Coordinates of C-alpha atoms in Angstrom, one line a residue:
M1 CA -9.6 -26.8 9.9
A2 CA -8.5 -23.4 9.1
F3 CA -8.0 -21.6 5.8
V4 CA -4.6 -20.3 5.5
Q5 CA -3.4 -17.8 2.8
E6 CA -0.6 -20.2 1.5
E7 CA -3.1 -23.1 0.8
L8 CA -5.4 -20.6 -1.2
L9 CA -2.5 -19.3 -3.0
Q10 CA -1.2 -22.8 -4.2
A11 CA -4.6 -23.8 -5.2
W12 CA -5.0 -20.6 -7.5
G13 CA -1.7 -21.4 -9.4
N14 CA 0.5 -19.1 -11.4
P15 CA -1.1 -15.6 -11.7
H16 CA 0.8 -14.7 -14.7
T17 CA -1.7 -16.0 -17.2
S18 CA -4.1 -14.9 -19.6
R19 CA -6.7 -17.8 -19.0
V20 CA -7.8 -16.4 -15.7
V21 CA -11.4 -17.9 -16.1
E22 CA -10.0 -21.5 -16.4
R23 CA -7.7 -20.7 -13.4
L24 CA -10.8 -19.9 -11.5
H25 CA -12.4 -23.0 -12.4
R26 CA -9.1 -24.9 -11.4
F27 CA -9.9 -23.4 -8.0
A28 CA -13.3 -23.9 -7.2
F29 CA -16.6 -25.2 -8.5
I30 CA -19.1 -22.6 -9.2
P31 CA -22.3 -23.3 -9.6
N32 CA -24.4 -21.8 -12.3
E33 CA -27.2 -20.9 -10.2
L34 CA -24.9 -18.8 -7.9
L35 CA -23.4 -17.2 -11.0
E36 CA -27.1 -16.3 -12.3
K37 CA -27.9 -15.5 -8.7
L38 CA -24.9 -12.7 -8.2
A39 CA -25.3 -11.3 -11.9
D40 CA -29.2 -10.7 -10.9
M41 CA -28.1 -9.3 -7.2
A42 CA -25.5 -6.7 -8.5
L43 CA -26.2 -3.7 -10.4
H44 CA -27.4 -4.5 -13.8
E45 CA -24.4 -5.0 -16.0
N46 CA -24.4 -6.7 -19.6
W47 CA -21.7 -9.5 -18.5
G48 CA -21.8 -10.8 -22.4
N49 CA -22.3 -14.7 -23.3
N50 CA -22.6 -17.2 -20.3
Y51 CA -21.5 -14.4 -18.2
H52 CA -17.9 -14.7 -19.3
V53 CA -16.8 -11.4 -18.3
L54 CA -18.6 -11.8 -14.9
K55 CA -16.4 -15.0 -14.6
K56 CA -13.3 -13.0 -15.5
Y57 CA -13.9 -10.2 -12.9
L58 CA -14.5 -12.7 -10.5
A59 CA -11.2 -14.7 -11.6
V60 CA -9.1 -11.5 -10.9
Q61 CA -11.1 -9.7 -7.8
V62 CA -11.1 -12.8 -5.9
A63 CA -7.5 -13.8 -6.4
W64 CA -6.7 -10.2 -5.5
S65 CA -8.7 -10.8 -2.2
I66 CA -6.7 -13.8 -1.2
E67 CA -3.3 -12.2 -2.6
Q68 CA -4.0 -9.3 -0.2
G69 CA -5.5 -11.3 2.8
K70 CA -8.8 -9.7 2.5
F71 CA -10.7 -13.0 3.0
T72 CA -12.4 -14.1 6.6
E73 CA -13.5 -17.5 7.9
G74 CA -15.4 -19.7 10.1
E75 CA -18.0 -22.3 9.9
N76 CA -15.8 -24.1 7.6
Q77 CA -16.0 -21.6 5.2
F78 CA -13.8 -18.7 4.2
Y79 CA -15.6 -15.3 2.8
V80 CA -14.7 -12.7 -0.1
T81 CA -16.7 -10.1 -1.3
A82 CA -17.4 -10.2 -5.0
G83 CA -14.7 -7.9 -5.8
H84 CA -16.6 -4.4 -5.6
L85 CA -20.0 -5.4 -6.6
Q86 CA -23.1 -4.1 -4.9
T87 CA -26.7 -4.3 -4.8
R88 CA -29.1 -1.5 -6.2
Y89 CA -29.0 -0.4 -2.6
G90 CA -25.3 -0.3 -2.3
T91 CA -24.9 -3.1 -0.2
P92 CA -21.8 -5.1 -0.6
I93 CA -22.3 -9.1 -2.1
Y94 CA -20.2 -11.6 -0.4
L95 CA -19.2 -15.1 -1.5
A96 CA -18.8 -18.3 0.7
F97 CA -16.8 -21.0 -0.3
S98 CA -15.8 -24.4 1.3
R99 CA -13.5 -27.4 1.0
N100 CA -14.8 -29.8 -2.2
R101 CA -15.4 -33.1 -0.6
N102 CA -15.4 -34.7 -4.0
L103 CA -11.8 -36.0 -4.4
G104 CA -10.0 -35.5 -7.6
R105 CA -12.1 -32.4 -8.4
E106 CA -11.6 -28.7 -7.7
P107 CA -10.2 -27.8 -4.2
F108 CA -13.0 -25.5 -3.3
Y109 CA -16.7 -25.2 -3.7
M110 CA -18.7 -22.1 -4.0
V111 CA -21.5 -22.5 -1.4
A112 CA -23.2 -18.9 -1.2
V113 CA -23.9 -15.3 -2.5
E114 CA -25.3 -13.1 -0.3
S115 CA -25.8 -9.3 0.4
N116 CA -26.6 -10.5 4.2
M117 CA -24.1 -13.3 4.7
S118 CA -24.1 -15.0 8.1
A119 CA -20.4 -15.0 9.2
P120 CA -18.3 -14.3 12.2
R121 CA -16.8 -11.5 10.6
L122 CA -17.2 -10.1 6.8
P123 CA -14.3 -9.2 4.4
V124 CA -13.7 -5.9 2.7
P125 CA -13.1 -5.6 -1.1
P126 CA -9.6 -6.0 -2.5
E127 CA -7.6 -2.8 -3.6
I128 CA -7.3 -2.6 -7.2
P129 CA -3.5 -2.4 -8.0
A130 CA -2.5 0.9 -9.3
P131 CA -0.6 0.6 -12.8
T132 CA 3.1 1.8 -13.2
E133 CA 2.6 5.7 -13.4
I134 CA 3.4 6.8 -17.1
P135 CA 6.6 8.7 -17.0
V136 CA 6.5 11.9 -18.9
G137 CA 8.6 12.5 -22.3
V138 CA 9.8 9.3 -22.7
E139 CA 10.0 7.4 -25.9
I140 CA 7.3 5.2 -27.4
V141 CA 8.6 2.2 -29.0
M142 CA 6.6 -0.4 -31.5
M143 CA 6.7 -4.0 -31.1
H144 CA 6.9 -4.4 -34.7
D145 CA 6.5 -2.4 -37.9
H146 CA 3.5 -4.0 -39.2
I147 CA 1.6 -2.9 -36.0
L148 CA -1.9 -2.0 -38.2
D149 CA -2.0 -4.9 -40.8
D150 CA -4.4 -7.0 -38.7
N151 CA -6.6 -3.9 -38.5
A152 CA -6.4 -2.2 -41.9
D153 CA -10.2 -2.2 -42.5
R154 CA -10.3 0.2 -39.1
V155 CA -7.8 2.4 -40.9
P156 CA -8.6 2.3 -44.7
F157 CA -6.9 5.7 -45.2
F158 CA -3.7 4.2 -44.3
A159 CA -3.5 1.8 -46.9
R160 CA -1.1 3.6 -49.1
T161 CA 0.7 5.2 -46.2
P162 CA 4.3 3.8 -45.5
R163 CA 4.9 1.8 -42.6
V164 CA 7.3 4.6 -40.8
A165 CA 4.5 7.0 -41.3
Q166 CA 2.1 4.5 -39.8
M167 CA 4.3 4.1 -36.8
C168 CA 4.8 7.8 -36.4
A169 CA 0.8 8.5 -36.8
V170 CA 0.2 5.9 -34.0
S171 CA 2.7 7.3 -31.6
G172 CA 1.4 11.0 -31.8
A173 CA -1.9 9.8 -31.4
I174 CA -0.9 8.3 -28.4
Q175 CA 0.5 11.1 -27.4
W176 CA -2.2 13.2 -27.8
S177 CA -4.5 10.8 -25.9
L178 CA -1.8 10.5 -23.1
N179 CA -1.6 14.6 -22.4
R180 CA -5.3 14.7 -22.4
K181 CA -5.5 11.5 -19.6
L182 CA -7.6 9.5 -21.8
H183 CA -5.6 6.4 -20.9
L184 CA -7.6 3.6 -19.2
A185 CA -6.5 1.1 -16.9
Y186 CA -6.2 -2.5 -18.0
W187 CA -5.6 -5.8 -16.5
Y188 CA -3.4 -8.1 -18.4
F189 CA -1.6 -11.1 -17.7
G190 CA -1.2 -10.7 -14.3
Q191 CA -0.5 -7.2 -13.7
M192 CA -2.2 -3.8 -14.3
S193 CA -1.4 -1.8 -17.4
Y194 CA -2.9 0.8 -19.7
V195 CA -5.1 1.2 -23.2
V196 CA -4.9 4.2 -25.0
P197 CA -7.3 5.4 -27.5
L198 CA -6.1 6.2 -30.8
Y199 CA -7.9 9.1 -32.5
L200 CA -6.5 9.0 -36.2
S201 CA -9.4 10.3 -38.3
S202 CA -11.0 12.7 -36.0
R203 CA -10.6 14.3 -32.6
E204 CA -14.0 16.4 -32.8
D205 CA -15.9 14.4 -30.0
I206 CA -13.8 12.1 -27.6
T207 CA -16.9 11.1 -26.5
L208 CA -17.2 8.8 -29.8
A209 CA -15.1 5.3 -30.2
P210 CA -11.8 5.6 -31.4
D211 CA -10.4 4.1 -34.7
L212 CA -8.0 1.7 -32.6
I213 CA -6.8 1.4 -29.1
A214 CA -3.4 0.5 -28.1
P215 CA -2.3 -1.6 -24.8
I216 CA 0.9 -0.2 -23.8
Q217 CA 3.6 -1.4 -21.2
V218 CA 5.5 1.1 -19.0
N219 CA 9.1 0.1 -19.0
P220 CA 12.0 2.1 -17.8
G221 CA 12.8 5.0 -20.2
S222 CA 9.8 3.8 -22.5
L223 CA 6.3 3.1 -23.3
L224 CA 5.9 -0.1 -25.5
V225 CA 3.5 -0.8 -28.0
R226 CA 2.4 -4.3 -28.3
T227 CA -0.3 -4.2 -30.9
V228 CA -3.4 -2.0 -31.6
L229 CA -7.1 -3.8 -31.4
K230 CA -10.7 -2.7 -32.1
P231 CA -12.0 -0.6 -29.4
V232 CA -14.4 -3.2 -28.0
M233 CA -11.7 -5.7 -27.3
P234 CA -10.4 -4.6 -23.9
F235 CA -13.8 -4.2 -22.1
G236 CA -13.1 -7.6 -19.9
N237 CA -10.0 -6.4 -19.0
A238 CA -10.9 -2.6 -18.4
R239 CA -14.3 -4.1 -16.5
V240 CA -11.7 -5.8 -13.8
A241 CA -9.7 -2.4 -13.1
V242 CA -12.7 -0.3 -12.2
Q243 CA -15.0 -0.4 -9.3
R244 CA -17.9 0.3 -11.1
H245 CA -18.9 -0.2 -14.9
D246 CA -20.1 3.4 -15.2
Q247 CA -16.5 4.8 -14.6
L248 CA -15.7 3.3 -18.0
P249 CA -15.7 5.8 -20.8
H250 CA -19.1 6.3 -22.4
W251 CA -17.5 5.0 -26.0
L252 CA -16.5 1.7 -24.4
L253 CA -19.8 1.0 -22.8
Q254 CA -21.4 1.7 -26.2
A255 CA -19.1 -0.7 -28.3
W256 CA -19.4 -3.2 -25.7
K257 CA -23.3 -3.0 -25.7
E258 CA -23.3 -3.4 -29.3
Y259 CA -20.8 -6.1 -29.7
A260 CA -21.2 -8.1 -26.4
A261 CA -23.8 -11.0 -28.0
A262 CA -21.3 -11.8 -30.8
A263 CA -17.9 -11.9 -28.4
T264 CA -16.4 -15.1 -28.1
E265 CA -15.0 -16.5 -24.7
D266 CA -11.4 -16.2 -26.5
E267 CA -11.9 -12.6 -27.0
I268 CA -12.7 -11.8 -23.6
E269 CA -10.0 -13.9 -21.9
N270 CA -7.2 -12.8 -23.9
P271 CA -8.0 -9.7 -26.8
E272 CA -4.7 -9.3 -27.8
A273 CA -4.3 -12.7 -29.3
T274 CA -7.9 -12.4 -31.2
L275 CA -6.9 -9.7 -34.0
G276 CA -8.9 -9.2 -37.0

């Protein structure tokens, strides 16, 4: 029985969710041993506790493969790449799925992870969608006037600063980073957006972690700032948006290295809902 795109998309469900790992697990059973094999086979990365960042990466990248029609089939299986992951020799890594024969369970089952997959035709990686281009000179709008309250410990010098001055400082820091093209692509809630580093206390070395980061939403005529986050918090969502982890800025990789062991699955799944 052939695998058609409509069937696979229906099994994935609604793409507009922050709980993409849950969405992946509703789509297919992923044996732990195959997830471990993938992590061992690919170039070394810190995927966090229980490989949760890797699960999130697959949840988004495999969905893109299906949405873009970049899967192949044969032998009662369909094949996708493991996103853009490669072995240390530069060989793409492939995943094979079959229909789950266990009634009442996930519709599909991951059956193989290989760099030399035996398939009639091998797939190619999905394209990483580009975020909407940031227009020049548009207004920066804050979603609420207490945007720094949950991160007051990160910017103690703002403690006695009026709210309007805080908002102006954040807006100015966003514009400063945008002018220097320091913003990063960032996947969130089913679409690509950006996070912008906020250097509020020092701008002498932009290879160091900023004080905070701001997820922004590009709207016609404005940039909407939803919240501000600690520098490490967007790692999982930013990792999805690049082909290789070394394409992320040094400060983010370093922050993740120091924090990965403490990161919870909820923080990785929806960083904008886990402030503090």
